[in-house]
PDB file of C-alpha atoms in Angstrom:
ATOM      1  CA  UNK A   1       0.021  -0.176  -0.082  1.00 56.00           C
ATOM      2  CA  UNK A   2       2.842   2.335   0.720  1.00 56.00           C
ATOM      3  CA  UNK A   3       4.593   1.930  -2.519  1.00 63.00           C
ATOM      4  CA  UNK A   4       0.937   2.794  -4.364  1.00 64.00           C
ATOM      5  CA  UNK A   5       1.026   6.251  -2.448  1.00 61.00           C
ATOM      6  CA  UNK A   6       4.728   6.762  -3.183  1.00 61.00           C
ATOM      7  CA  UNK A   7       3.933   6.309  -6.848  1.00 62.00           C
ATOM      8  CA  UNK A   8       1.083   8.491  -6.742  1.00 69.00           C
ATOM      9  CA  UNK A   9       3.021  11.148  -4.789  1.00 65.00           C
ATOM     10  CA  UNK A  10       5.970  10.568  -7.525  1.00 63.00           C
ATOM     11  CA  UNK A  11       3.363  10.982 -10.151  1.00 65.00           C
ATOM     12  CA  UNK A  12       1.661  14.272  -8.590  1.00 72.00           C
ATOM     13  CA  UNK A  13       5.108  15.803  -7.810  1.00 73.00           C
ATOM     14  CA  UNK A  14       6.130  15.307 -11.706  1.00 65.00           C
ATOM     15  CA  UNK A  15       2.984  16.838 -12.842  1.00 71.00           C
ATOM     16  CA  UNK A  16       3.522  19.799 -10.807  1.00 69.00           C
ATOM     17  CA  UNK A  17       7.402  20.202 -11.561  1.00 68.00           C
ATOM     18  CA  UNK A  18       6.138  19.945 -15.203  1.00 60.00           C
ATOM     19  CA  UNK A  19       3.558  22.558 -15.085  1.00 58.00           C
ATOM     20  CA  UNK A  20       5.802  24.690 -13.188  1.00 60.00           C
ATOM     21  CA  UNK A  21       8.691  24.241 -15.776  1.00 69.00           C
ATOM     22  CA  UNK A  22       5.996  25.264 -18.363  1.00 61.00           C
ATOM     23  CA  UNK A  23       4.030  27.910 -16.345  1.00 60.00           C
ATOM     24  CA  UNK A  24       6.551  30.017 -14.853  1.00 59.00           C
ATOM     25  CA  UNK A  25       8.629  30.785 -17.907  1.00 63.00           C
ATOM     26  CA  UNK A  26       5.256  31.735 -19.549  1.00 59.00           C
ATOM     27  CA  UNK A  27       3.775  33.771 -16.432  1.00 53.00           C
ATOM     28  CA  UNK A  28       7.360  35.657 -16.063  1.00 52.00           C
ATOM     29  CA  UNK A  29       7.363  36.246 -19.719  1.00 56.00           C
ATOM     30  CA  UNK A  30       3.872  37.677 -19.586  1.00 59.00           C
ATOM     31  CA  UNK A  31       4.906  39.882 -16.675  1.00 56.00           C
ATOM     32  CA  UNK A  32       7.930  41.222 -18.500  1.00 60.00           C
ATOM     33  CA  UNK A  33       6.210  41.688 -21.638  1.00 57.00           C
ATOM     34  CA  UNK A  34       3.301  43.871 -19.851  1.00 58.00           C
ATOM     35  CA  UNK A  35       5.867  45.843 -17.920  1.00 57.00           C
ATOM     36  CA  UNK A  36       7.421  46.575 -21.209  1.00 56.00           C
ATOM     37  CA  UNK A  37       4.276  47.397 -22.856  1.00 62.00           C
ATOM     38  CA  UNK A  38       3.141  49.825 -19.877  1.00 59.00           C
ATOM     39  CA  UNK A  39       6.487  51.569 -19.930  1.00 66.00           C
ATOM     40  CA  UNK A  40       6.120  52.248 -23.837  1.00 68.00           C
ATOM     41  CA  UNK A  41       2.527  53.760 -23.051  1.00 68.00           C
ATOM     42  CA  UNK A  42       4.031  55.576 -20.095  1.00 68.00           C
ATOM     43  CA  UNK A  43       6.946  57.136 -22.058  1.00 72.00           C
ATOM     44  CA  UNK A  44       4.530  57.713 -24.960  1.00 76.00           C
ATOM     45  CA  UNK A  45       2.064  59.728 -22.582  1.00 77.00           C
ATOM     46  CA  UNK A  46       4.876  61.488 -20.870  1.00 82.00           C
ATOM     47  CA  UNK A  47       6.265  62.937 -24.102  1.00 81.00           C
ATOM     48  CA  UNK A  48       3.069  63.741 -26.199  1.00 86.00           C
ATOM     49  CA  UNK A  49       0.813  64.881 -23.556  1.00 90.00           C
ATOM     50  CA  UNK A  50       2.372  65.422 -20.041  1.00 92.00           C
ATOM     51  CA  UNK A  51       5.828  67.131 -20.987  1.00 93.00           C
ATOM     52  CA  UNK A  52       3.886  69.386 -23.426  1.00 95.00           C
ATOM     53  CA  UNK A  53       1.032  70.431 -21.201  1.00 96.00           C
ATOM     54  CA  UNK A  54       3.542  71.213 -18.303  1.00 96.00           C
ATOM     55  CA  UNK A  55       5.615  73.578 -20.712  1.00 96.00           C
ATOM     56  CA  UNK A  56       2.227  75.076 -21.902  1.00 97.00           C
ATOM     57  CA  UNK A  57       0.916  75.815 -18.374  1.00 97.00           C
ATOM     58  CA  UNK A  58       4.584  77.176 -17.275  1.00 96.00           C
ATOM     59  CA  UNK A  59       4.205  79.374 -20.218  1.00 97.00           C
ATOM     60  CA  UNK A  60       0.838  80.768 -19.364  1.00 97.00           C
ATOM     61  CA  UNK A  61       1.888  80.974 -15.809  1.00 96.00           C
ATOM     62  CA  UNK A  62       4.824  83.204 -16.562  1.00 96.00           C
ATOM     63  CA  UNK A  63       2.798  85.276 -19.031  1.00 96.00           C
ATOM     64  CA  UNK A  64       0.214  85.774 -16.471  1.00 95.00           C
ATOM     65  CA  UNK A  65       2.581  86.838 -13.995  1.00 94.00           C
ATOM     66  CA  UNK A  66       4.186  88.968 -16.675  1.00 94.00           C
ATOM     67  CA  UNK A  67       0.903  91.049 -17.366  1.00 93.00           C
ATOM     68  CA  UNK A  68       0.258  91.647 -13.831  1.00 91.00           C
ATOM     69  CA  UNK A  69       3.474  93.147 -13.335  1.00 92.00           C
ATOM     70  CA  UNK A  70       3.071  95.604 -16.689  1.00 91.00           C
ATOM     71  CA  UNK A  71      -0.492  96.490 -15.344  1.00 88.00           C
ATOM     72  CA  UNK A  72       0.583  97.198 -11.704  1.00 88.00           C
ATOM     73  CA  UNK A  73       3.626  99.114 -13.270  1.00 87.00           C
ATOM     74  CA  UNK A  74       6.220  96.953 -11.513  1.00 87.00           C
ATOM     75  CA  UNK A  75       8.150  96.895 -14.985  1.00 79.00           C
ATOM     76  CA  UNK A  76       9.328 100.710 -15.559  1.00 79.00           C
ATOM     77  CA  UNK A  77      10.110  99.856 -19.318  1.00 82.00           C
ATOM     78  CA  UNK A  78       6.251  98.649 -20.111  1.00 84.00           C
ATOM     79  CA  UNK A  79       3.646 100.943 -20.280  1.00 88.00           C
ATOM     80  CA  UNK A  80       0.345  99.340 -19.081  1.00 87.00           C
ATOM     81  CA  UNK A  81      -1.633 102.014 -21.521  1.00 87.00           C
ATOM     82  CA  UNK A  82       0.076 100.742 -24.696  1.00 91.00           C
ATOM     83  CA  UNK A  83      -0.235  97.135 -23.646  1.00 91.00           C
ATOM     84  CA  UNK A  84      -4.110  97.898 -23.624  1.00 90.00           C
ATOM     85  CA  UNK A  85      -3.898  99.753 -27.062  1.00 92.00           C
ATOM     86  CA  UNK A  86      -1.855  96.440 -28.425  1.00 95.00           C
ATOM     87  CA  UNK A  87      -4.463  94.227 -27.318  1.00 95.00           C
ATOM     88  CA  UNK A  88      -7.376  96.359 -28.509  1.00 93.00           C
ATOM     89  CA  UNK A  89      -5.661  96.528 -32.153  1.00 95.00           C
ATOM     90  CA  UNK A  90      -5.370  92.757 -32.252  1.00 95.00           C
ATOM     91  CA  UNK A  91      -9.295  92.710 -32.111  1.00 94.00           C
ATOM     92  CA  UNK A  92     -10.731  95.925 -33.541  1.00 94.00           C
ATOM     93  CA  UNK A  93      -7.400  96.389 -35.871  1.00 94.00           C
ATOM     94  CA  UNK A  94      -7.626  99.989 -34.469  1.00 93.00           C
ATOM     95  CA  UNK A  95      -5.867 101.252 -31.126  1.00 92.00           C
ATOM     96  CA  UNK A  96      -8.818 103.712 -30.287  1.00 90.00           C
ATOM     97  CA  UNK A  97     -11.007 103.125 -27.303  1.00 86.00           C
ATOM     98  CA  UNK A  98     -13.860 100.741 -27.393  1.00 84.00           C
ATOM     99  CA  UNK A  99     -17.084 102.769 -26.058  1.00 80.00           C
ATOM    100  CA  UNK A 100     -18.978  99.634 -25.651  1.00 78.00           C
ATOM    101  CA  UNK A 101     -17.494  95.896 -26.244  1.00 79.00           C
ATOM    102  CA  UNK A 102     -20.742  94.384 -26.934  1.00 78.00           C
ATOM    103  CA  UNK A 103     -21.638  96.667 -29.646  1.00 82.00           C
ATOM    104  CA  UNK A 104     -18.082  96.964 -31.088  1.00 85.00           C
ATOM    105  CA  UNK A 105     -17.733  95.684 -34.769  1.00 89.00           C
ATOM    106  CA  UNK A 106     -14.333  94.308 -35.020  1.00 91.00           C
ATOM    107  CA  UNK A 107     -15.224  92.965 -38.880  1.00 90.00           C
ATOM    108  CA  UNK A 108     -15.503  96.702 -40.238  1.00 89.00           C
ATOM    109  CA  UNK A 109     -11.458  96.949 -40.498  1.00 91.00           C
ATOM    110  CA  UNK A 110     -10.929  93.595 -41.323  1.00 90.00           C
ATOM    111  CA  UNK A 111     -12.488  93.825 -44.504  1.00 88.00           C
ATOM    112  CA  UNK A 112      -9.823  96.355 -45.655  1.00 90.00           C
ATOM    113  CA  UNK A 113      -6.986  94.406 -47.078  1.00 91.00           C
ATOM    114  CA  UNK A 114      -4.405  97.168 -46.096  1.00 93.00           C
ATOM    115  CA  UNK A 115      -5.332  97.628 -42.710  1.00 93.00           C
ATOM    116  CA  UNK A 116      -5.160  93.733 -42.274  1.00 92.00           C
ATOM    117  CA  UNK A 117      -1.640  93.893 -43.978  1.00 93.00           C
ATOM    118  CA  UNK A 118      -0.615  96.900 -41.758  1.00 95.00           C
ATOM    119  CA  UNK A 119      -1.581  95.122 -38.615  1.00 95.00           C
ATOM    120  CA  UNK A 120      -0.208  91.730 -39.502  1.00 92.00           C
ATOM    121  CA  UNK A 121       3.311  93.435 -40.120  1.00 92.00           C
ATOM    122  CA  UNK A 122       3.045  94.953 -36.513  1.00 95.00           C
ATOM    123  CA  UNK A 123       2.257  91.553 -35.056  1.00 93.00           C
ATOM    124  CA  UNK A 124       5.867  90.303 -35.819  1.00 87.00           C
ATOM    125  CA  UNK A 125       7.393  93.207 -33.592  1.00 87.00           C
ATOM    126  CA  UNK A 126       5.343  96.161 -31.901  1.00 93.00           C
ATOM    127  CA  UNK A 127       2.472  93.570 -31.054  1.00 96.00           C
ATOM    128  CA  UNK A 128       4.399  90.653 -30.533  1.00 95.00           C
ATOM    129  CA  UNK A 129       3.712  90.609 -26.677  1.00 96.00           C
ATOM    130  CA  UNK A 130       0.015  90.764 -27.024  1.00 96.00           C
ATOM    131  CA  UNK A 131      -0.108  88.300 -29.960  1.00 97.00           C
ATOM    132  CA  UNK A 132       2.225  86.017 -28.291  1.00 97.00           C
ATOM    133  CA  UNK A 133       0.038  85.986 -25.029  1.00 97.00           C
ATOM    134  CA  UNK A 134      -3.119  84.941 -26.913  1.00 98.00           C
ATOM    135  CA  UNK A 135      -1.436  82.112 -28.738  1.00 98.00           C
ATOM    136  CA  UNK A 136       0.085  81.041 -25.268  1.00 98.00           C
ATOM    137  CA  UNK A 137      -3.170  80.557 -23.974  1.00 98.00           C
ATOM    138  CA  UNK A 138      -4.916  79.268 -26.893  1.00 98.00           C
ATOM    139  CA  UNK A 139      -1.889  76.493 -27.140  1.00 98.00           C
ATOM    140  CA  UNK A 140      -2.549  75.939 -23.365  1.00 98.00           C
ATOM    141  CA  UNK A 141      -6.284  75.345 -24.049  1.00 98.00           C
ATOM    142  CA  UNK A 142      -5.420  72.854 -27.291  1.00 98.00           C
ATOM    143  CA  UNK A 143      -2.962  70.673 -25.026  1.00 97.00           C
ATOM    144  CA  UNK A 144      -5.757  70.584 -22.268  1.00 98.00           C
ATOM    145  CA  UNK A 145      -8.037  69.121 -24.991  1.00 97.00           C
ATOM    146  CA  UNK A 146      -5.583  66.616 -25.770  1.00 95.00           C
ATOM    147  CA  UNK A 147      -4.645  65.522 -22.463  1.00 95.00           C
ATOM    148  CA  UNK A 148      -8.493  65.218 -21.555  1.00 95.00           C
ATOM    149  CA  UNK A 149      -9.102  63.136 -24.514  1.00 93.00           C
ATOM    150  CA  UNK A 150      -6.062  60.875 -23.971  1.00 90.00           C
ATOM    151  CA  UNK A 151      -7.118  60.484 -20.356  1.00 90.00           C
ATOM    152  CA  UNK A 152     -10.746  59.424 -21.216  1.00 88.00           C
ATOM    153  CA  UNK A 153      -9.540  57.271 -23.782  1.00 82.00           C
ATOM    154  CA  UNK A 154      -7.869  54.361 -21.616  1.00 73.00           C
ATOM    155  CA  UNK A 155      -4.448  54.333 -23.329  1.00 74.00           C
ATOM    156  CA  UNK A 156      -2.818  55.587 -20.191  1.00 77.00           C
ATOM    157  CA  UNK A 157      -1.287  53.746 -17.598  1.00 78.00           C
ATOM    158  CA  UNK A 158      -1.999  56.217 -14.706  1.00 83.00           C
ATOM    159  CA  UNK A 159      -3.735  54.631 -11.512  1.00 85.00           C
ATOM    160  CA  UNK A 160      -7.464  55.795 -11.135  1.00 88.00           C
ATOM    161  CA  UNK A 161      -6.437  57.729  -8.500  1.00 91.00           C
ATOM    162  CA  UNK A 162      -3.663  59.825 -10.397  1.00 91.00           C
ATOM    163  CA  UNK A 163      -5.793  60.165 -13.292  1.00 90.00           C
ATOM    164  CA  UNK A 164      -8.258  61.666 -11.396  1.00 94.00           C
ATOM    165  CA  UNK A 165      -6.095  64.264  -9.487  1.00 95.00           C
ATOM    166  CA  UNK A 166      -4.557  65.277 -12.757  1.00 95.00           C
ATOM    167  CA  UNK A 167      -8.076  65.769 -14.114  1.00 95.00           C
ATOM    168  CA  UNK A 168      -9.076  67.682 -11.437  1.00 97.00           C
ATOM    169  CA  UNK A 169      -6.115  70.318 -11.580  1.00 97.00           C
ATOM    170  CA  UNK A 170      -6.702  70.646 -15.074  1.00 97.00           C
ATOM    171  CA  UNK A 171     -10.250  71.509 -14.218  1.00 97.00           C
ATOM    172  CA  UNK A 172      -9.290  73.855 -11.662  1.00 97.00           C
ATOM    173  CA  UNK A 173      -7.531  76.136 -14.211  1.00 97.00           C
ATOM    174  CA  UNK A 174     -10.376  75.890 -16.293  1.00 96.00           C
ATOM    175  CA  UNK A 175     -12.683  77.146 -13.735  1.00 95.00           C
ATOM    176  CA  UNK A 176     -10.474  79.827 -12.429  1.00 95.00           C
ATOM    177  CA  UNK A 177     -10.420  81.748 -15.991  1.00 94.00           C
ATOM    178  CA  UNK A 178     -14.096  81.143 -16.059  1.00 92.00           C
ATOM    179  CA  UNK A 179     -14.563  83.266 -13.129  1.00 86.00           C
ATOM    180  CA  UNK A 180     -17.677  83.651 -10.940  1.00 80.00           C
ATOM    181  CA  UNK A 181     -21.086  82.635 -12.476  1.00 70.00           C
ATOM    182  CA  UNK A 182     -22.325  85.914 -11.645  1.00 54.00           C
ATOM    183  CA  UNK A 183     -19.495  87.990 -13.135  1.00 62.00           C
ATOM    184  CA  UNK A 184     -19.195  88.228 -17.012  1.00 63.00           C
ATOM    185  CA  UNK A 185     -15.503  88.933 -16.869  1.00 70.00           C
ATOM    186  CA  UNK A 186     -14.068  85.617 -17.156  1.00 83.00           C
ATOM    187  CA  UNK A 187     -13.764  83.102 -20.070  1.00 90.00           C
ATOM    188  CA  UNK A 188     -16.599  80.748 -20.340  1.00 91.00           C
ATOM    189  CA  UNK A 189     -15.640  77.031 -20.384  1.00 93.00           C
ATOM    190  CA  UNK A 190     -17.350  76.187 -23.508  1.00 94.00           C
ATOM    191  CA  UNK A 191     -15.096  79.038 -25.304  1.00 94.00           C
ATOM    192  CA  UNK A 192     -11.918  77.615 -23.603  1.00 96.00           C
ATOM    193  CA  UNK A 193     -12.798  73.929 -25.002  1.00 96.00           C
ATOM    194  CA  UNK A 194     -13.833  75.517 -28.416  1.00 95.00           C
ATOM    195  CA  UNK A 195     -10.766  77.397 -28.840  1.00 96.00           C
ATOM    196  CA  UNK A 196      -8.401  74.234 -27.729  1.00 97.00           C
ATOM    197  CA  UNK A 197     -10.600  72.281 -30.470  1.00 96.00           C
ATOM    198  CA  UNK A 198      -9.909  74.833 -33.331  1.00 95.00           C
ATOM    199  CA  UNK A 199      -6.207  75.040 -32.399  1.00 96.00           C
ATOM    200  CA  UNK A 200      -5.854  71.125 -33.055  1.00 96.00           C
ATOM    201  CA  UNK A 201      -4.885  70.318 -36.645  1.00 93.00           C
ATOM    202  CA  UNK A 202      -4.615  67.094 -38.345  1.00 88.00           C
ATOM    203  CA  UNK A 203      -2.737  64.202 -36.427  1.00 86.00           C
ATOM    204  CA  UNK A 204      -3.576  66.014 -33.375  1.00 89.00           C
ATOM    205  CA  UNK A 205      -0.872  68.538 -34.040  1.00 94.00           C
ATOM    206  CA  UNK A 206      -1.166  71.847 -32.179  1.00 96.00           C
ATOM    207  CA  UNK A 207      -1.420  74.790 -34.450  1.00 96.00           C
ATOM    208  CA  UNK A 208       1.870  76.925 -34.732  1.00 96.00           C
ATOM    209  CA  UNK A 209       2.124  80.458 -34.153  1.00 94.00           C
ATOM    210  CA  UNK A 210       2.309  81.558 -37.818  1.00 94.00           C
ATOM    211  CA  UNK A 211      -0.865  79.628 -38.332  1.00 95.00           C
ATOM    212  CA  UNK A 212      -2.444  81.140 -35.245  1.00 96.00           C
ATOM    213  CA  UNK A 213      -1.522  84.760 -36.626  1.00 94.00           C
ATOM    214  CA  UNK A 214      -3.155  83.969 -39.984  1.00 92.00           C
ATOM    215  CA  UNK A 215      -6.231  82.663 -38.350  1.00 93.00           C
ATOM    216  CA  UNK A 216      -6.857  85.976 -36.454  1.00 93.00           C
ATOM    217  CA  UNK A 217      -7.456  87.522 -39.970  1.00 91.00           C
ATOM    218  CA  UNK A 218      -9.783  85.004 -41.612  1.00 87.00           C
ATOM    219  CA  UNK A 219     -13.430  86.213 -42.538  1.00 83.00           C
ATOM    220  CA  UNK A 220     -15.163  84.560 -41.162  1.00 83.00           C
ATOM    221  CA  UNK A 221     -13.293  82.449 -38.905  1.00 85.00           C
ATOM    222  CA  UNK A 222     -11.501  84.571 -36.680  1.00 91.00           C
ATOM    223  CA  UNK A 223     -14.697  85.207 -34.542  1.00 91.00           C
ATOM    224  CA  UNK A 224     -14.214  81.828 -32.752  1.00 92.00           C
ATOM    225  CA  UNK A 225     -11.114  83.474 -30.763  1.00 94.00           C
ATOM    226  CA  UNK A 226     -13.313  86.322 -29.700  1.00 91.00           C
ATOM    227  CA  UNK A 227     -13.586  85.383 -25.916  1.00 90.00           C
ATOM    228  CA  UNK A 228      -9.937  85.061 -25.816  1.00 94.00           C
ATOM    229  CA  UNK A 229      -9.125  88.300 -27.239  1.00 93.00           C
ATOM    230  CA  UNK A 230     -11.721  90.090 -25.214  1.00 89.00           C
ATOM    231  CA  UNK A 231     -10.334  88.458 -22.149  1.00 91.00           C
ATOM    232  CA  UNK A 232      -7.347  90.541 -22.133  1.00 91.00           C
ATOM    233  CA  UNK A 233      -8.776  93.768 -23.626  1.00 86.00           C
ATOM    234  CA  UNK A 234      -8.936  96.246 -20.645  1.00 69.00           C
ATOM    235  CA  UNK A 235     -10.730  99.760 -20.591  1.00 61.00           C
ATOM    236  CA  UNK A 236     -11.934 102.526 -18.122  1.00 48.00           C
ATOM    237  CA  UNK A 237     -15.016 102.762 -15.963  1.00 48.00           C
ATOM    238  CA  UNK A 238     -17.501 103.581 -18.261  1.00 51.00           C
ATOM    239  CA  UNK A 239     -20.404 101.443 -18.359  1.00 52.00           C
ATOM    240  CA  UNK A 240     -20.504  98.313 -20.540  1.00 50.00           C
ATOM    241  CA  UNK A 241     -16.487  98.740 -20.874  1.00 49.00           C
ATOM    242  CA  UNK A 242     -14.826  95.366 -20.529  1.00 54.00           C
ATOM    243  CA  UNK A 243     -12.212  95.342 -17.890  1.00 66.00           C
ATOM    244  CA  UNK A 244      -8.911  93.376 -17.358  1.00 77.00           C
ATOM    245  CA  UNK A 245      -7.261  94.851 -14.212  1.00 76.00           C
ATOM    246  CA  UNK A 246     -10.309  93.222 -11.849  1.00 77.00           C
ATOM    247  CA  UNK A 247      -9.238  89.905 -13.337  1.00 82.00           C
ATOM    248  CA  UNK A 248      -5.695  90.129 -12.081  1.00 85.00           C
ATOM    249  CA  UNK A 249      -7.471  89.967  -8.371  1.00 82.00           C
ATOM    250  CA  UNK A 250      -9.809  87.218  -9.155  1.00 84.00           C
ATOM    251  CA  UNK A 251      -9.677  85.021 -12.089  1.00 88.00           C
ATOM    252  CA  UNK A 252      -5.974  85.751 -13.314  1.00 91.00           C
ATOM    253  CA  UNK A 253      -4.734  85.444  -9.577  1.00 91.00           C
ATOM    254  CA  UNK A 254      -6.745  82.055  -9.125  1.00 93.00           C
ATOM    255  CA  UNK A 255      -5.527  80.658 -12.382  1.00 95.00           C
ATOM    256  CA  UNK A 256      -2.088  81.217 -11.218  1.00 94.00           C
ATOM    257  CA  UNK A 257      -2.520  79.507  -8.269  1.00 95.00           C
ATOM    258  CA  UNK A 258      -4.168  76.637  -9.874  1.00 96.00           C
ATOM    259  CA  UNK A 259      -1.603  76.712 -12.662  1.00 96.00           C
ATOM    260  CA  UNK A 260       1.152  76.660  -9.971  1.00 96.00           C
ATOM    261  CA  UNK A 261      -0.646  73.464  -8.500  1.00 96.00           C
ATOM    262  CA  UNK A 262      -1.052  71.823 -11.841  1.00 97.00           C
ATOM    263  CA  UNK A 263       2.590  72.270 -12.639  1.00 95.00           C
ATOM    264  CA  UNK A 264       4.055  70.896  -9.410  1.00 95.00           C
ATOM    265  CA  UNK A 265       1.834  68.002  -9.948  1.00 95.00           C
ATOM    266  CA  UNK A 266       2.864  67.278 -13.472  1.00 94.00           C
ATOM    267  CA  UNK A 267       6.607  67.691 -12.227  1.00 92.00           C
ATOM    268  CA  UNK A 268       5.559  64.880  -9.591  1.00 90.00           C
ATOM    269  CA  UNK A 269       3.763  62.691 -12.247  1.00 88.00           C
ATOM    270  CA  UNK A 270       6.454  62.796 -14.635  1.00 85.00           C
ATOM    271  CA  UNK A 271       9.144  61.898 -12.291  1.00 78.00           C
ATOM    272  CA  UNK A 272      10.943  65.662 -12.677  1.00 53.00           C
ATOM    273  CA  UNK A 273      10.242  66.302  -8.854  1.00 47.00           C
ATOM    274  CA  UNK A 274      13.375  65.224  -6.742  1.00 40.00           C
ATOM    275  CA  UNK A 275      10.929  63.450  -4.318  1.00 41.00           C
ATOM    276  CA  UNK A 276       9.285  61.731  -6.925  1.00 37.00           C
ATOM    277  CA  UNK A 277      11.160  58.396  -6.401  1.00 36.00           C
ATOM    278  CA  UNK A 278      10.727  58.502  -2.636  1.00 38.00           C
ATOM    279  CA  UNK A 279       7.221  58.847  -2.626  1.00 40.00           C
ATOM    280  CA  UNK A 280       6.640  56.172  -5.432  1.00 41.00           C
ATOM    281  CA  UNK A 281       9.291  53.506  -5.412  1.00 38.00           C
ATOM    282  CA  UNK A 282       9.229  52.754  -9.027  1.00 34.00           C
ATOM    283  CA  UNK A 283      10.139  54.797 -12.051  1.00 37.00           C
ATOM    284  CA  UNK A 284       6.767  55.454 -13.458  1.00 34.00           C
ATOM    285  CA  UNK A 285       3.166  56.101 -11.795  1.00 37.00           C
ATOM    286  CA  UNK A 286       1.140  53.128 -12.290  1.00 34.00           C
ATOM    287  CA  UNK A 287       0.068  50.410 -10.139  1.00 32.00           C
ATOM    288  CA  UNK A 288       3.461  48.273 -10.204  1.00 31.00           C
ATOM    289  CA  UNK A 289       3.129  44.371 -10.927  1.00 26.00           C
TER     290      UNK A 289
END
């Protein structure tokens, strides 16, 4: 009887050994293959979305900070009144004050070829700061649109918590630029999304600054950027005159705070933060196998 038991145990042992010899390498190979795939997806996500979004967020943060310094006369070599005229010229193709932003007709001068060419020439030098400000904001909206689409398509390898944390921080900037619901000075979320869509061309490529400048003079077509252009226009205290200065204490101040938070999180997420590896213990932010 003992011999039969020994034979059975030996048989079972041989089966287990055979299965182990076959299964362990297959399991290990599958594990390595999944790690390689996840690493490849993470590198793609980091290069195509997170690094570019962080760069755009930093540019917008720096530009909003610079505008605040100009309008609060912290930059003695910049004239805030002239800066206001520059933004008006891009919107109206005229540096004259705007009595009522709601009844203004920016199309009138856009119909004049000589006027369009004159302003287009000035954009490359005299209006460069104002023009690049519009482009920096529009480019940020485009990269937000691309990143949101990426996070919702399921091809990223972030944990659910990290994907939500990133989405929340992006949304915080959007809501900050929108401002309070009862004040019509900010940029509506729908307009931010619309501008982001317009800025994305074939192959998910973001429009270049050269292409953006040309689009500002398309008739029709430029109207799609109206909310972006009027956001940076400031006037005096006349009734119905749109104002930029109050936004530095509300929409822009809150947007700067949220952009700093987004930038810090993207540093942590992409491994650019010096404390990243200490906090995670592995070199990319998805669930370790």
